[in-house]
mmCIF file of C-alpha atoms and ligand atoms in Angstrom:
data_model
loop_
_atom_site.group_PDB
_atom_site.id
_atom_site.type_symbol
_atom_site.label_atom_id
_atom_site.label_comp_id
_atom_site.label_asym_id
_atom_site.label_seq_id
_atom_site.Cartn_x
_atom_site.Cartn_y
_atom_site.Cartn_z
ATOM 1 C CA UNK A 1 130.363 151.091 149.628
ATOM 2 C CA UNK A 2 130.138 150.129 153.316
ATOM 3 C CA UNK A 3 133.564 149.167 154.641
ATOM 4 C CA UNK A 4 134.218 145.648 155.885
ATOM 5 C CA UNK A 5 133.068 145.307 159.502
ATOM 6 C CA UNK A 6 136.075 143.203 160.568
ATOM 7 C CA UNK A 7 138.505 145.781 159.130
ATOM 8 C CA UNK A 8 136.699 148.422 161.196
ATOM 9 C CA UNK A 9 136.833 146.274 164.355
ATOM 10 C CA UNK A 10 140.537 145.492 163.772
ATOM 11 C CA UNK A 11 141.281 149.226 163.455
ATOM 12 C CA UNK A 12 139.449 149.930 166.719
ATOM 13 C CA UNK A 13 136.687 151.972 165.033
ATOM 14 C CA UNK A 14 133.898 149.803 166.491
ATOM 15 C CA UNK A 15 133.811 149.131 170.251
ATOM 16 C CA UNK A 16 134.134 145.360 170.575
ATOM 17 C CA UNK A 17 135.278 142.987 173.302
ATOM 18 C CA UNK A 18 138.933 142.673 172.333
ATOM 19 C CA UNK A 19 140.538 139.560 173.843
ATOM 20 C CA UNK A 20 144.068 139.847 172.431
ATOM 21 C CA UNK A 21 145.867 141.737 169.684
ATOM 22 C CA UNK A 22 149.292 142.084 168.150
ATOM 23 C CA UNK A 23 150.677 143.792 165.075
ATOM 24 C CA UNK A 24 149.061 141.296 162.664
ATOM 25 C CA UNK A 25 145.982 139.802 164.344
ATOM 26 C CA UNK A 26 143.047 140.763 166.534
ATOM 27 C CA UNK A 27 140.834 138.472 168.649
ATOM 28 C CA UNK A 28 137.406 139.672 169.763
ATOM 29 C CA UNK A 29 134.180 138.194 171.124
ATOM 30 C CA UNK A 30 131.551 137.020 168.631
ATOM 31 C CA UNK A 31 128.426 139.172 168.785
ATOM 32 C CA UNK A 32 126.211 136.033 168.801
ATOM 33 C CA UNK A 33 128.200 133.541 170.909
ATOM 34 C CA UNK A 34 127.497 129.852 170.250
ATOM 35 C CA UNK A 35 129.468 128.654 173.303
ATOM 36 C CA UNK A 36 130.499 130.158 176.678
ATOM 37 C CA UNK A 37 133.762 131.150 175.017
ATOM 38 C CA UNK A 38 133.348 132.225 171.376
ATOM 39 C CA UNK A 39 136.135 134.370 170.034
ATOM 40 C CA UNK A 40 136.907 135.386 166.449
ATOM 41 C CA UNK A 41 140.503 135.762 165.262
ATOM 42 C CA UNK A 42 141.106 137.969 162.230
ATOM 43 C CA UNK A 43 144.174 139.284 160.440
ATOM 44 C CA UNK A 44 144.400 143.080 160.430
ATOM 45 C CA UNK A 45 144.924 142.819 156.679
ATOM 46 C CA UNK A 46 141.770 142.340 154.589
ATOM 47 C CA UNK A 47 142.239 138.723 153.513
ATOM 48 C CA UNK A 48 139.048 137.241 152.056
ATOM 49 C CA UNK A 49 139.162 133.640 153.250
ATOM 50 C CA UNK A 50 141.396 130.650 153.924
ATOM 51 C CA UNK A 51 141.734 130.251 150.130
ATOM 52 C CA UNK A 52 143.294 133.698 149.963
ATOM 53 C CA UNK A 53 145.563 133.046 152.985
ATOM 54 C CA UNK A 54 146.714 129.638 151.754
ATOM 55 C CA UNK A 55 147.835 131.024 148.395
ATOM 56 C CA UNK A 56 150.113 133.622 149.977
ATOM 57 C CA UNK A 57 153.821 133.129 150.381
ATOM 58 C CA UNK A 58 155.386 133.701 153.774
ATOM 59 C CA UNK A 59 154.792 132.652 157.351
ATOM 60 C CA UNK A 60 151.478 134.322 158.172
ATOM 61 C CA UNK A 61 149.732 130.939 158.502
ATOM 62 C CA UNK A 62 152.098 129.732 161.197
ATOM 63 C CA UNK A 63 151.939 133.060 163.035
ATOM 64 C CA UNK A 64 148.161 132.794 162.931
ATOM 65 C CA UNK A 65 148.214 129.335 164.526
ATOM 66 C CA UNK A 66 150.533 130.593 167.267
ATOM 67 C CA UNK A 67 148.197 133.532 167.875
ATOM 68 C CA UNK A 68 145.162 131.209 168.089
ATOM 69 C CA UNK A 69 146.889 129.164 170.809
ATOM 70 C CA UNK A 70 147.624 132.364 172.752
ATOM 71 C CA UNK A 71 143.947 133.284 172.540
ATOM 72 C CA UNK A 72 142.952 129.822 173.833
ATOM 73 C CA UNK A 73 145.309 130.358 176.779
ATOM 74 C CA UNK A 74 143.949 133.862 177.381
ATOM 75 C CA UNK A 75 140.324 132.672 177.639
ATOM 76 C CA UNK A 76 141.350 129.627 179.697
ATOM 77 C CA UNK A 77 140.363 126.768 177.384
ATOM 78 C CA UNK A 78 143.758 125.410 176.320
ATOM 79 C CA UNK A 79 143.505 122.489 178.775
ATOM 80 C CA UNK A 80 139.726 121.896 178.837
ATOM 81 C CA UNK A 81 139.649 121.897 175.041
ATOM 82 C CA UNK A 82 138.318 124.013 172.228
ATOM 83 C CA UNK A 83 137.342 123.933 168.573
ATOM 84 C CA UNK A 84 138.791 126.100 165.815
ATOM 85 C CA UNK A 85 136.918 126.529 162.570
ATOM 86 C CA UNK A 86 136.771 128.794 159.579
ATOM 87 C CA UNK A 87 133.949 128.868 157.053
ATOM 88 C CA UNK A 88 135.000 129.268 153.423
ATOM 89 C CA UNK A 89 132.449 130.281 150.797
ATOM 90 C CA UNK A 90 128.715 129.726 150.319
ATOM 91 C CA UNK A 91 128.367 126.021 151.187
ATOM 92 C CA UNK A 92 130.038 126.671 154.550
ATOM 93 C CA UNK A 93 127.882 129.773 155.112
ATOM 94 C CA UNK A 94 130.712 132.302 155.273
ATOM 95 C CA UNK A 95 128.881 135.509 156.231
ATOM 96 C CA UNK A 96 131.738 137.986 156.487
ATOM 97 C CA UNK A 97 134.234 138.127 153.628
ATOM 98 C CA UNK A 98 137.220 138.838 155.854
ATOM 99 C CA UNK A 99 139.093 135.736 157.031
ATOM 100 C CA UNK A 100 138.102 134.781 160.570
ATOM 101 C CA UNK A 101 138.707 131.748 162.742
ATOM 102 C CA UNK A 102 136.110 130.845 165.364
ATOM 103 C CA UNK A 103 137.491 129.613 168.695
ATOM 104 C CA UNK A 104 134.762 127.834 170.645
ATOM 105 C CA UNK A 105 135.021 126.351 174.129
ATOM 106 C CA UNK A 106 134.041 126.521 177.754
ATOM 107 C CA UNK A 107 131.692 123.509 177.634
ATOM 108 C CA UNK A 108 131.399 120.057 176.036
ATOM 109 C CA UNK A 109 130.969 121.026 172.369
ATOM 110 C CA UNK A 110 129.486 117.697 171.291
ATOM 111 C CA UNK A 111 130.078 116.054 167.941
ATOM 112 C CA UNK A 112 131.295 118.106 165.045
ATOM 113 C CA UNK A 113 129.059 119.033 162.153
HETATM 114 P P1 5GP B 201 130.803 133.138 159.532
HETATM 115 O O1 5GP B 201 129.405 132.609 159.387
HETATM 116 O O2 5GP B 201 131.161 134.121 158.446
HETATM 117 O O3 5GP B 201 131.825 132.063 159.717
HETATM 118 O O4 5GP B 201 130.811 133.904 160.922
HETATM 119 C C1 5GP B 201 130.638 135.270 161.055
HETATM 120 C C2 5GP B 201 130.548 135.512 162.542
HETATM 121 O O5 5GP B 201 130.749 136.889 162.777
HETATM 122 C C3 5GP B 201 129.195 135.136 163.158
HETATM 123 O O6 5GP B 201 129.400 134.198 164.207
HETATM 124 C C4 5GP B 201 128.646 136.483 163.658
HETATM 125 O O7 5GP B 201 127.929 136.345 164.884
HETATM 126 C C5 5GP B 201 129.901 137.318 163.812
HETATM 127 N N1 5GP B 201 129.702 138.738 163.594
HETATM 128 C C6 5GP B 201 129.097 139.318 162.521
HETATM 129 N N2 5GP B 201 129.110 140.655 162.636
HETATM 130 C C7 5GP B 201 129.749 140.930 163.805
HETATM 131 C C8 5GP B 201 130.069 142.148 164.475
HETATM 132 O O8 5GP B 201 129.772 143.251 164.015
HETATM 133 N N3 5GP B 201 130.733 142.051 165.654
HETATM 134 C C9 5GP B 201 131.082 140.842 166.208
HETATM 135 N N4 5GP B 201 131.721 140.875 167.370
HETATM 136 N N5 5GP B 201 130.798 139.670 165.592
HETATM 137 C C10 5GP B 201 130.134 139.712 164.417
HETATM 138 ZN ZN1 ZN B 202 138.094 143.437 156.044
#
């Protein structure tokens, strides 16, 4: 079976535009950016989706939020504004079954839908 692409990126096996990393999380540029700044944040651990994350004990959720803010600072959108979203399951169109948060910014993003 083909291994999960985001696990491979997080391990450094696939050359990707890494924005920031620490021992738990990796941020890299989306291959098909939908805004001037479009970064994906993933845990190094293969967690399927927000459902999987939210059912875990511990502080990984808070650490993830802190990491997302650091990424926003790194790409220079923390003051101009940005959107964070994660797709969960088929109705949301989750393509990759490894938890990822989109960070979008760098322009007026318009209304949410
Ligand atoms: P989803 O629809 O699951 O929320 O988003 C998956 C995202 O991953 C898409 O925006 C897609 O462009 C991005 N993506 C898929 N495969 C790759 C890849 O191999 N490298 C990078 N950098 N992004 C990817
Ligand atoms: Zn994975």
